[in-house]
Amino acid sequence: MGVPESEEEAGAHPACDIDAAIGSAEAGAAPNNSSSSLRQESAPISGTSPGSEPVAHGIAPQNQTLIQVLALAFALLWSHRVVATGGAVMIARTSLTLSRPKRFLVALVAGGGLLVAGSSASAWQVRINGTLPNASDTARAVAVDARGNIVAAGVTQNSSTGFDFTVVKFNGLSGLELWRQVIDGAGGDGGHSDLDDALAVAVDGAGDVVAAGFTHNTGTSSDFTVVKFAGGSGLELWRQVLNGSANSIDEALAVTVDGAGDVIAAGSFVQSLSNLGGFTVVKFAGSSGVELWRQMIHGTANGADFIHAVTVDGAGNVVAVGSTQNTGTFYDLTVVKFAGSSGVELWRQVINGQAANSSDWASAVTVDAAGDVVAVGVTQNSPNRNDFTVVKFAGTTGLPLWGKVISGTGVNSDSEALAATVDAAGDVVAAGFIQNSTGHDFTVVKLAGGTGVEIWRQVLNGTANGDDQARAVAVDRSGNVVAAGFSENTSSSFDFTVIKFAGTSGVPLWERVLHGTAAPSGSKFEAALAVAVDPKGDVVAAGSTQNVGTFFDFTVVKLDGTDGSSFCVRLLCFPRLFP
């Protein structure tokens, strides 16, 4: 039997498999199985008992197995496995209210009490380490296909090939790795100079995977690289490796797929010292990888131009954003729309901050259902201040419709909008950071799509009053917002952080702060760099965690969309119930 690919074909991930853990704990005892399919109630898991409140609660660390938890508890007298589809489950007069399907164990322990251990039916965490000991591995991008399976792209460090362009597909329900592709460029010595990296990933309508980044090749240095893989098997379908005429640093920074399955990648080609070609868009035939067109955009100063993101609208036209260098204004936030069929430039908007010779740029772009364009990034409107900036443009003409600029309260404030999305109502959500007296603060802002009026803003600060950033944002089908990034905390340094907000009010619904197993230190840096929502509303985040023996690991985490849970253990003591 082949490896199950869809969520329906697979069971729980071994790390969260309650049934397997119970079997080991009972040491051969006959299991007492029970299942319940009860009415749905919107509440997190909780425990109560008539006349007696639980007197001891504990949450197991993410990396602690159920067996370890049981060993820390009392003698196991009996256990009962339950798989519930939601609703209220009565066990020994103890009510467990489930908001989503859960797998959990209920065990009677010596001393009087119930041990309840469980997980979301679909939550998991996977860490991938390259073959080089103490390697630096990072997931930089994530996408979800129509079946709920997950594709992550980034870099792994391996003993004989150095840093490698890496794409991994996981079963959406279990986290089981379905396939992995590791690409090493044709140049380099396998050391730190041998740099290959996947910076972006997308999935087409057929479920095939496209990743973009760069590979290091002999004689051409780093080359703009786009690779397409069969979604089912991971088989490489085609690869395009493009080199600028200067044989310098060329790279694909972003990738997307249009409705016809053709691939659009954006990045930089260095043509010469006077023509850096940093704002380049290339379209490839989805079936063959043949280049269909290429456009290089230059500012009027003929200097260094930069591209950061690309997307397509419903008509298949292409929008790219970044920064161009222009005479008299220095670096300007730049948005360009191209005809999807030919690459002909349809319009260009160049926005200059109010500060003299300001550095302004767009970090991300999205398109709403009407085809209007939203770009987010930075404008400098006073000396030494970067402002969190959101601008909306008419899709047909490029005419600016509205703009929103948010300044931090810190001296010489450094603020930036790093990510953007649009909900089903057309409202805009931007995420990034604002510098206040508490340092860089994790910031998410919702704006009315029609007017740009601020609907709500959430500015969150880690306990260290340091550097907190939202690096990615997504919305679910209900319009709720999920942002991912990192927070700096006094007890654990920089932490991989995912937060969900109510779409209407911005009230935080849940927060997950994840730690690797490495001890906190000044150099410990863990971060979520990408986030997506699957068809069921569960949340997937990708980035890096730091762990003992493996250093930085390519990390993908799936969380229950309702409460952010992954795995928890609760000890409920009822003295009067169990004398």
XYZ file of N, CA and C in Angstrom, residues 237-478:
726
model
N 9.502 17.962 -12.739
C 8.921 18.054 -14.074
C 9.745 18.951 -14.981
N 10.212 20.051 -14.459
C 11.126 20.913 -15.218
C 11.855 21.847 -14.269
N 12.974 22.367 -14.786
C 13.776 23.310 -14.014
C 14.293 24.397 -14.947
N 14.211 25.628 -14.500
C 14.785 26.745 -15.232
C 15.817 27.426 -14.345
N 17.045 27.496 -14.844
C 18.140 28.160 -14.135
C 18.627 29.290 -15.033
N 18.402 30.532 -14.610
C 18.689 31.700 -15.437
C 19.815 32.517 -14.820
N 20.686 33.018 -15.689
C 21.869 33.736 -15.236
C 21.934 35.110 -15.884
N 22.188 36.137 -15.082
C 22.430 37.458 -15.639
C 23.797 37.519 -16.286
N 23.989 38.495 -17.167
C 25.223 38.544 -17.952
C 26.460 38.857 -17.127
N 26.281 39.330 -15.883
C 27.438 39.643 -15.044
C 27.938 38.440 -14.258
N 27.249 37.277 -14.392
C 27.624 36.078 -13.627
C 27.737 36.399 -12.140
N 26.739 37.090 -11.636
C 26.772 37.537 -10.245
C 25.596 36.939 -9.482
N 25.044 37.680 -8.550
C 23.988 37.160 -7.683
C 22.634 37.387 -8.343
N 22.061 36.320 -8.886
C 20.733 36.338 -9.499
C 19.842 35.415 -8.677
N 18.631 35.848 -8.385
C 17.770 35.023 -7.533
C 16.307 35.317 -7.783
N 15.473 34.276 -7.654
C 14.021 34.407 -7.695
C 13.529 34.537 -6.262
N 12.869 35.648 -5.973
C 12.439 35.937 -4.608
C 10.987 35.579 -4.355
N 10.182 35.488 -5.413
C 8.751 35.248 -5.249
C 8.239 34.463 -6.438
N 7.148 33.721 -6.235
C 6.564 32.926 -7.313
C 5.064 32.822 -7.107
N 4.332 32.756 -8.213
C 2.895 32.532 -8.169
C 2.487 31.780 -9.428
N 1.240 31.312 -9.462
C 0.722 30.549 -10.596
C -0.599 31.175 -11.019
N -0.810 31.345 -12.335
C -2.069 31.934 -12.783
C -3.124 30.860 -13.008
N -4.320 31.278 -13.429
C -5.424 30.346 -13.593
C -5.202 29.305 -14.661
N -4.318 29.582 -15.613
C -4.012 28.621 -16.674
C -2.905 27.661 -16.282
N -2.343 27.849 -15.099
C -1.259 26.988 -14.639
C 0.123 27.469 -15.018
N 0.216 28.627 -15.682
C 1.532 29.174 -16.003
C 2.151 29.799 -14.758
N 3.473 29.887 -14.771
C 4.244 30.255 -13.583
C 4.863 31.632 -13.775
N 4.739 32.480 -12.767
C 5.363 33.800 -12.791
C 6.302 33.902 -11.608
N 7.564 34.212 -11.892
C 8.563 34.374 -10.839
C 9.145 35.776 -10.921
N 9.494 36.313 -9.770
C 10.045 37.662 -9.695
C 11.333 37.636 -8.904
N 12.310 38.435 -9.355
C 13.574 38.477 -8.646
C 14.543 39.429 -9.299
N 15.828 39.080 -9.252
C 16.859 39.994 -9.733
C 17.832 39.287 -10.662
N 18.304 40.029 -11.665
C 19.386 39.611 -12.551
C 20.409 40.736 -12.587
N 21.636 40.431 -12.286
C 22.686 41.443 -12.367
C 23.280 41.381 -13.768
N 23.058 42.440 -14.535
C 23.569 42.491 -15.903
C 24.961 43.107 -15.959
N 25.183 44.128 -15.131
C 26.481 44.785 -15.055
C 26.476 45.642 -13.801
N 27.611 46.248 -13.488
C 27.672 47.109 -12.312
C 26.757 48.312 -12.456
N 26.463 48.715 -13.683
C 25.576 49.855 -13.905
C 24.153 49.430 -14.234
N 23.909 48.131 -14.348
C 22.570 47.619 -14.655
C 22.331 46.385 -13.800
N 21.856 46.630 -12.581
C 21.713 45.533 -11.631
C 20.483 44.675 -11.914
N 19.509 45.194 -12.676
C 18.364 44.369 -13.068
C 17.621 43.773 -11.899
N 17.488 44.562 -10.831
C 16.925 44.011 -9.607
C 15.429 43.879 -9.585
N 14.729 44.440 -10.588
C 13.264 44.366 -10.612
C 12.881 43.624 -11.891
N 12.820 42.282 -11.813
C 12.620 41.447 -12.996
C 11.484 40.466 -12.766
N 10.622 40.326 -13.775
C 9.514 39.369 -13.742
C 9.633 38.460 -14.964
N 9.508 37.150 -14.735
C 9.613 36.167 -15.815
C 8.391 35.256 -15.762
N 7.803 35.005 -16.927
C 6.680 34.067 -17.011
C 7.110 32.822 -17.776
N 6.733 31.647 -17.235
C 7.072 30.351 -17.822
C 5.792 29.582 -18.144
N 5.816 28.797 -19.209
C 4.708 27.891 -19.499
C 4.634 26.839 -18.403
N 3.458 26.662 -17.827
C 3.330 25.725 -16.722
C 3.639 24.298 -17.106
N 3.320 23.907 -18.339
C 3.493 22.512 -18.746
C 4.938 22.154 -19.052
N 5.706 23.112 -19.587
C 7.046 22.793 -20.074
C 8.163 23.582 -19.416
N 7.842 24.709 -18.809
C 8.870 25.577 -18.255
C 9.484 26.518 -19.267
N 9.020 26.482 -20.499
C 9.545 27.385 -21.524
C 9.264 28.830 -21.120
N 10.274 29.685 -21.274
C 10.091 31.090 -20.923
C 9.169 31.764 -21.944
N 8.104 32.404 -21.441
C 7.138 33.075 -22.311
C 7.461 34.553 -22.483
N 7.842 35.207 -21.404
C 8.291 36.598 -21.504
C 9.078 36.986 -20.261
N 9.837 38.073 -20.425
C 10.634 38.591 -19.319
C 10.594 40.117 -19.370
N 10.415 40.732 -18.208
C 10.413 42.187 -18.127
C 11.343 42.646 -17.012
N 12.228 43.593 -17.346
C 13.101 44.231 -16.365
C 12.695 45.695 -16.237
N 12.450 46.121 -15.014
C 12.016 47.490 -14.752
C 13.180 48.280 -14.158
N 13.364 49.502 -14.639
C 14.432 50.361 -14.142
C 13.860 51.711 -13.728
N 14.390 52.257 -12.639
C 14.077 53.624 -12.287
C 14.854 54.592 -13.157
N 14.524 55.877 -13.044
C 15.150 56.880 -13.909
C 16.610 57.127 -13.566
N 17.049 56.712 -12.376
C 18.447 56.920 -11.990
C 19.359 55.817 -12.502
N 18.757 54.768 -13.119
C 19.537 53.628 -13.622
C 20.473 53.075 -12.547
N 19.928 52.949 -11.345
C 20.714 52.435 -10.237
C 20.262 51.046 -9.849
N 20.302 50.777 -8.573
C 19.902 49.472 -8.047
C 18.404 49.478 -7.769
N 17.673 48.613 -8.449
C 16.234 48.466 -8.243
C 15.982 47.101 -7.613
N 14.905 46.992 -6.829
C 14.654 45.763 -6.081
C 13.191 45.354 -6.208
N 12.958 44.058 -6.341
C 11.608 43.516 -6.361
C 11.430 42.617 -5.145
N 10.225 42.623 -4.556
C 10.007 41.841 -3.344
C 8.854 40.848 -3.446
N 7.860 41.113 -4.303
C 6.687 40.239 -4.317
C 5.991 40.324 -5.662
N 5.206 39.289 -5.982
C 4.453 39.238 -7.229
C 3.148 38.495 -6.994
N 2.103 38.868 -7.740
C 0.831 38.165 -7.679
C 0.148 38.284 -9.035
N -0.977 37.586 -9.203
C -1.770 37.692 -10.429
C -3.205 38.029 -10.053
N -3.902 38.750 -10.953
C -5.305 39.040 -10.698
C -6.181 37.998 -11.383
N -7.503 38.162 -11.276
C -8.423 37.183 -11.831
C -8.363 37.067 -13.336
N -7.869 38.103 -14.014
C -7.753 38.080 -15.470
C -6.416 37.525 -15.932
N -5.554 37.156 -14.993
C -4.248 36.619 -15.340
C -3.170 37.658 -15.522
N -3.494 38.929 -15.265
C -2.471 39.968 -15.328
C -1.592 39.906 -14.089
N -0.386 40.426 -14.209
C 0.650 40.259 -13.191
C 0.935 41.596 -12.523
N 1.049 41.576 -11.196
C 1.408 42.777 -10.444
C 2.641 42.465 -9.611
N 3.656 43.305 -9.736
C 4.894 43.133 -8.976
C 5.201 44.415 -8.217
N 5.837 44.257 -7.053
C 6.135 45.422 -6.211
C 7.559 45.342 -5.685
N 8.096 46.510 -5.368
C 9.425 46.600 -4.791
C 9.835 48.041 -4.658
N 11.043 48.359 -5.160
C 11.571 49.715 -5.061
C 12.429 50.003 -6.286
N 12.289 51.210 -6.833
C 13.152 51.644 -7.926
C 13.869 52.923 -7.522
N 15.067 53.090 -8.066
C 15.862 54.275 -7.758
C 15.631 55.328 -8.842
N 15.177 56.499 -8.405
C 14.802 57.536 -9.352
C 15.519 58.852 -9.059
N 15.757 59.608 -10.104
C 16.474 60.869 -9.986
C 15.700 61.855 -9.119
N 16.351 62.379 -8.106
C 15.752 63.399 -7.263
C 14.936 62.886 -6.105
N 14.574 61.616 -6.110
C 13.744 61.071 -5.023
C 14.364 59.853 -4.356
N 15.475 59.365 -4.872
C 16.189 58.215 -4.346
C 15.346 56.959 -4.542
N 15.136 56.138 -3.499
C 14.393 54.888 -3.664
C 12.903 55.119 -3.417
N 12.072 54.648 -4.353
C 10.636 54.890 -4.282
C 9.853 53.578 -4.288
N 8.791 53.543 -3.482
C 7.870 52.408 -3.482
C 7.276 52.284 -4.881
N 7.394 51.098 -5.478
C 7.029 50.925 -6.888
C 6.090 49.742 -7.070
N 5.012 49.989 -7.824
C 4.035 48.956 -8.167
C 3.868 48.966 -9.685
N 4.009 47.792 -10.310
C 3.915 47.697 -11.769
C 2.943 46.582 -12.133
N 2.057 46.878 -13.093
C 1.138 45.861 -13.604
C 1.500 45.538 -15.051
N 1.533 44.215 -15.350
C 1.887 43.726 -16.677
C 0.718 42.933 -17.263
N 0.566 42.976 -18.576
C -0.392 42.104 -19.249
C 0.074 40.664 -19.109
N -0.820 39.806 -18.657
C -0.422 38.427 -18.421
C 0.021 37.701 -19.668
N -0.586 38.011 -20.803
C -0.286 37.275 -22.035
C 1.030 37.689 -22.669
N 1.384 38.977 -22.565
C 2.541 39.485 -23.298
C 3.641 40.061 -22.433
N 3.326 40.408 -21.198
C 4.300 41.069 -20.343
C 4.387 42.566 -20.563
N 3.571 43.103 -21.455
C 3.576 44.546 -21.698
C 3.183 45.281 -20.420
N 3.928 46.342 -20.109
C 3.623 47.125 -18.912
C 2.315 47.887 -19.116
N 1.349 47.658 -18.222
C 0.051 48.326 -18.312
C 0.045 49.643 -17.543
N 0.627 49.640 -16.371
C 0.787 50.885 -15.614
C 1.857 50.719 -14.552
N 2.347 51.858 -14.096
C 3.354 51.879 -13.044
C 3.034 53.023 -12.085
N 3.142 52.753 -10.801
C 2.981 53.789 -9.789
C 4.235 53.831 -8.931
N 4.785 55.030 -8.785
C 5.991 55.252 -7.999
C 5.653 56.250 -6.903
N 5.803 55.832 -5.649
C 5.418 56.660 -4.506
C 6.658 57.032 -3.711
N 6.788 58.310 -3.460
C 7.937 58.848 -2.741
C 7.482 59.391 -1.395
N 8.148 58.986 -0.316
C 7.844 59.534 0.998
C 8.155 61.016 1.065
N 7.635 61.672 2.107
C 7.766 63.122 2.217
C 9.156 63.572 2.650
N 9.949 62.689 3.227
C 11.305 63.061 3.630
C 12.189 63.206 2.394
N 13.147 64.110 2.467
C 14.055 64.321 1.341
C 14.905 63.078 1.105
N 15.043 62.709 -0.177
C 15.857 61.544 -0.553
C 15.517 60.318 0.293
N 14.232 60.055 0.409
C 13.770 58.963 1.267
C 13.961 57.606 0.597
N 14.068 56.575 1.431
C 14.100 55.185 0.964
C 12.733 54.575 1.228
N 11.999 54.315 0.169
C 10.635 53.795 0.260
C 10.560 52.501 -0.546
N 9.804 51.543 -0.052
C 9.696 50.279 -0.789
C 8.404 49.552 -0.426
N 7.992 48.668 -1.330
C 6.862 47.770 -1.087
C 7.403 46.387 -0.777
N 6.891 45.791 0.303
C 7.338 44.468 0.736
C 6.430 43.346 0.259
N 5.133 43.651 0.049
C 4.166 42.608 -0.286
C 3.037 43.211 -1.102
N 2.297 42.343 -1.800
C 1.188 42.792 -2.634
C 0.091 41.747 -2.623
N -1.156 42.211 -2.746
C -2.293 41.317 -2.888
C -3.315 41.996 -3.786
N -4.257 41.220 -4.323
C -5.281 41.738 -5.229
C -6.637 41.304 -4.711
N -7.626 42.218 -4.707
C -8.948 41.841 -4.222
C -9.793 41.268 -5.359
N -11.038 40.891 -5.039
C -11.896 40.234 -6.019
C -12.237 41.138 -7.196
N -12.197 42.456 -6.996
C -12.480 43.406 -8.072
C -11.266 43.676 -8.944
N -10.123 43.120 -8.568
C -8.901 43.335 -9.321
C -8.092 44.525 -8.864
N -8.553 45.211 -7.816
C -7.770 46.320 -7.278
C -6.566 45.781 -6.513
N -5.533 46.596 -6.422
C -4.226 46.167 -5.930
C -3.917 46.841 -4.600
N -3.419 46.059 -3.652
C -2.983 46.597 -2.364
C -1.508 46.270 -2.190
N -0.710 47.295 -1.980
C 0.718 47.125 -1.717
C 1.033 47.646 -0.325
N 1.929 46.960 0.366
C 2.316 47.381 1.715
C 3.831 47.424 1.805
N 4.319 48.280 2.696
C 5.758 48.379 2.875
C 6.139 49.531 3.757
N 7.034 50.397 3.249
C 7.618 51.479 4.035
C 7.643 52.762 3.209
N 7.277 53.868 3.846
C 7.612 55.193 3.326
C 8.277 55.986 4.440
N 9.217 56.833 4.048
C 9.879 57.730 5.001
C 9.275 59.119 4.841
N 8.576 59.565 5.872
C 7.865 60.830 5.795
C 8.450 61.912 6.685
N 9.443 61.566 7.458
C 10.254 62.522 8.204
C 11.631 61.892 8.353
N 12.662 62.689 8.601
C 14.018 62.132 8.652
C 14.158 61.011 9.680
N 14.832 59.941 9.276
C 15.169 58.823 10.163
C 13.943 58.103 10.715
N 12.841 58.115 9.978
C 11.641 57.403 10.420
C 11.076 56.589 9.258
N 10.970 55.279 9.468
C 10.290 54.412 8.513
C 8.868 54.180 8.999
N 7.884 54.408 8.133
C 6.485 54.273 8.522
C 5.837 53.070 7.850
N 5.034 52.364 8.623
C 4.204 51.235 8.176
C 3.186 51.807 7.175
N 3.221 51.329 5.917
C 2.460 51.971 4.843
C 1.629 50.961 4.064
N 0.357 51.320 3.804
C -0.552 50.514 2.992
C -1.170 51.433 1.938
N -1.119 51.022 0.672
C -1.687 51.825 -0.412
C -2.536 50.922 -1.303
N -3.731 51.426 -1.672
C -4.597 50.691 -2.594
C -4.683 51.442 -3.922
N -4.633 50.665 -5.020
C -4.650 51.222 -6.368
C -5.803 50.607 -7.169
N -6.387 51.393 -8.069
C -7.383 50.860 -8.995
C -6.705 49.871 -9.934
N -7.293 48.694 -10.055
C -6.650 47.660 -10.853
C -6.524 48.005 -12.320
N -7.498 48.723 -12.879
C -7.476 49.008 -14.315
C -6.529 50.142 -14.682
N -6.424 51.163 -13.834
C -5.656 52.362 -14.185
C -4.406 52.570 -13.350
N -4.343 51.947 -12.179
C -3.239 52.198 -11.266
C -3.424 53.434 -10.420
N -4.538 54.133 -10.583
C -4.795 55.341 -9.800
C -4.836 55.007 -8.316
N -4.068 55.712 -7.474
C -4.151 55.458 -6.026
C -5.550 55.777 -5.494
N -6.143 54.848 -4.778
C -7.481 55.031 -4.219
C -7.426 55.548 -2.792
N -6.500 55.034 -2.003
C -6.278 55.526 -0.646
C -4.943 55.025 -0.126
N -4.468 55.670 0.923
C -3.233 55.252 1.576
C -3.355 55.385 3.076
N -2.658 54.538 3.776
C -2.649 54.557 5.238
C -1.201 54.480 5.698
N -0.794 55.444 6.513
C 0.562 55.491 7.045
C 0.480 55.478 8.562
N 1.181 54.527 9.191
C 1.179 54.398 10.647
C 2.600 54.593 11.147
N 2.760 55.513 12.081
C 4.075 55.798 12.657
C 4.147 55.249 14.066
N 5.300 54.738 14.442
C 5.520 54.315 15.812
C 5.834 55.503 16.698
N 5.827 55.262 18.000
C 6.096 56.331 18.966
C 7.561 56.420 19.347
N 8.371 55.452 18.918
C 9.776 55.451 19.289
C 10.568 56.531 18.570
N 11.675 56.934 19.179
C 12.576 57.898 18.562
C 13.221 57.246 17.335
N 13.259 57.979 16.224
C 13.785 57.414 14.972
C 13.120 56.072 14.671
N 11.804 56.074 14.722
C 11.016 54.847 14.628
C 11.259 54.099 13.323
N 11.438 52.799 13.444
C 11.650 51.903 12.310
C 10.462 50.960 12.236
N 9.498 51.236 11.362
C 8.284 50.442 11.244
C 8.134 49.964 9.808
N 7.488 48.813 9.633
C 7.329 48.272 8.281
C 6.141 47.327 8.221
N 5.367 47.421 7.136
C 4.352 46.427 6.810
C 5.010 45.371 5.935
N 4.969 44.124 6.383
C 5.693 43.042 5.716
C 4.799 42.099 4.924
N 3.495 42.073 5.230
C 2.606 41.105 4.599
C 1.209 41.690 4.502
N 0.426 41.186 3.544
C -0.933 41.687 3.362
C -1.813 40.609 2.769
N -3.105 40.706 3.076
C -4.103 39.843 2.466
C -5.425 40.595 2.446
N -6.403 40.034 1.745
C -7.724 40.637 1.636
C -8.746 39.583 2.012
N -9.757 39.960 2.824
C -10.770 38.978 3.204
C -11.894 38.945 2.171
N -12.894 38.091 2.422
C -13.967 37.900 1.448
C -14.798 39.156 1.241
N -14.822 40.046 2.233
C -15.567 41.297 2.116
C -14.768 42.382 1.412
N -13.522 42.099 1.085
C -12.675 43.078 0.427
C -11.893 43.956 1.366
N -12.016 43.723 2.671
C -11.230 44.496 3.625
C -9.786 44.011 3.619
N -8.891 44.897 3.996
C -7.457 44.666 3.886
C -6.857 44.410 5.260
N -6.006 43.398 5.354
C -5.270 43.128 6.588
C -3.781 43.206 6.271
N -3.076 44.027 7.033
C -1.629 44.172 6.868
C -0.940 43.812 8.170
N 0.234 43.219 8.071
C 0.974 42.776 9.257
C 2.432 43.160 9.119
N 3.057 43.405 10.258
C 4.466 43.762 10.268
C 4.897 44.155 11.660
N 5.524 45.328 11.790
C 5.947 45.791 13.109
C 5.963 47.311 13.139
N 5.733 47.846 14.330
C 5.812 49.278 14.592
C 6.753 49.471 15.767
N 7.651 50.423 15.655
C 8.593 50.678 16.743
C 8.018 51.712 17.703
N 7.826 51.268 18.938
C 7.340 52.121 20.014
C 8.383 52.162 21.124
N 8.020 52.720 22.257
C 8.951 52.770 23.386
C 9.303 51.385 23.886
N 8.493 50.384 23.510
C 8.728 48.990 23.902
C 9.523 48.222 22.853
N 10.115 48.910 21.905
C 10.860 48.254 20.839
C 9.978 47.999 19.637
N 10.391 47.073 18.788
C 9.570 46.682 17.648
C 8.417 45.825 18.160
N 7.190 46.189 17.828
C 6.024 45.459 18.314
C 5.298 44.773 17.162
N 4.909 43.535 17.411
C 4.156 42.682 16.486
C 2.825 43.390 16.189
N 2.586 43.753 14.915
C 1.461 44.623 14.578
C 0.616 44.033 13.459
N -0.706 44.028 13.674
C -1.669 43.622 12.658
C -2.753 44.695 12.597
N -3.067 45.154 11.396
C -4.037 46.231 11.199
C -5.054 45.793 10.151
N -6.345 46.046 10.439
C -7.395 45.799 9.448
C -7.961 47.134 8.986
N -8.085 47.279 7.656
C -8.551 48.516 7.046
C -9.749 48.229 6.147
N -10.708 49.150 6.124
C -11.860 49.011 5.236
C -11.389 49.042 3.789
N -11.814 48.050 3.016
C -11.333 47.959 1.648
C -11.721 49.142 0.788
N -12.899 49.709 1.039
C -13.364 50.805 0.206
C -12.725 52.135 0.500
N -12.378 52.380 1.770
C -11.935 53.716 2.183
C -10.559 53.759 2.816
N -10.074 52.629 3.307
C -8.815 52.620 4.041
C -8.953 53.014 5.489
N -10.181 53.256 5.940
C -10.399 53.597 7.348
C -9.988 52.418 8.225
N -9.283 52.712 9.301
C -8.823 51.654 10.197
C -10.004 51.065 10.966
N -10.169 49.751 10.870
C -11.234 49.042 11.588
C -10.732 48.598 12.947
N -9.548 48.031 12.988
C -8.915 47.691 14.265
C -7.413 47.556 14.068
N -6.730 47.638 15.199
C -5.272 47.485 15.216
C -4.879 46.707 16.459
N -3.986 45.751 16.302
C -3.424 45.030 17.432
C -1.908 45.191 17.407
N -1.375 45.716 18.504
C 0.063 45.921 18.659
C 0.493 45.142 19.891
N 1.278 44.087 19.703
C 1.615 43.157 20.772
C 3.113 43.192 21.042
N 3.448 43.094 22.322
C 4.830 43.234 22.760
C 5.249 42.019 23.561
N 6.399 41.426 23.250
C 6.937 40.344 24.058
C 7.431 40.862 25.391
N 7.694 39.951 26.305
C 8.055 40.354 27.670
C 9.428 41.001 27.761
N 10.254 40.882 26.716
C 11.594 41.467 26.760
C 11.623 42.911 26.268
N 10.458 43.426 25.812
C 10.413 44.778 25.234
C 11.471 44.935 24.145
N 11.555 43.916 23.296
C 12.595 43.907 22.275
C 12.032 43.930 20.878
N 12.403 42.934 20.090
C 12.061 42.882 18.673
C 10.960 41.853 18.454
N 9.760 42.319 18.170
C 8.607 41.458 17.907
C 8.070 41.818 16.522
N 7.883 40.821 15.662
C 7.469 41.108 14.294
C 6.465 40.080 13.795
N 5.444 40.547 13.089
C 4.559 39.679 12.316
C 5.125 39.598 10.910
N 5.522 38.413 10.490
C 6.178 38.235 9.191
C 5.224 37.763 8.093
N 4.058 37.227 8.473
C 3.136 36.682 7.479
C 1.722 36.772 8.020
N 0.731 36.794 7.119
C -0.662 36.910 7.546
C -1.557 36.166 6.563
N -2.676 35.633 7.084
C -3.671 34.938 6.270
C -5.033 35.135 6.915
N -6.098 34.896 6.152
C -7.448 34.925 6.704
C -8.121 33.591 6.425
N -9.013 33.168 7.340
C -9.748 31.932 7.115
C -11.095 32.241 6.460
N -11.892 31.201 6.225
C -13.154 31.384 5.519
C -14.158 32.200 6.317
N -13.985 32.257 7.638
C -14.868 33.056 8.485
C -14.413 34.503 8.593
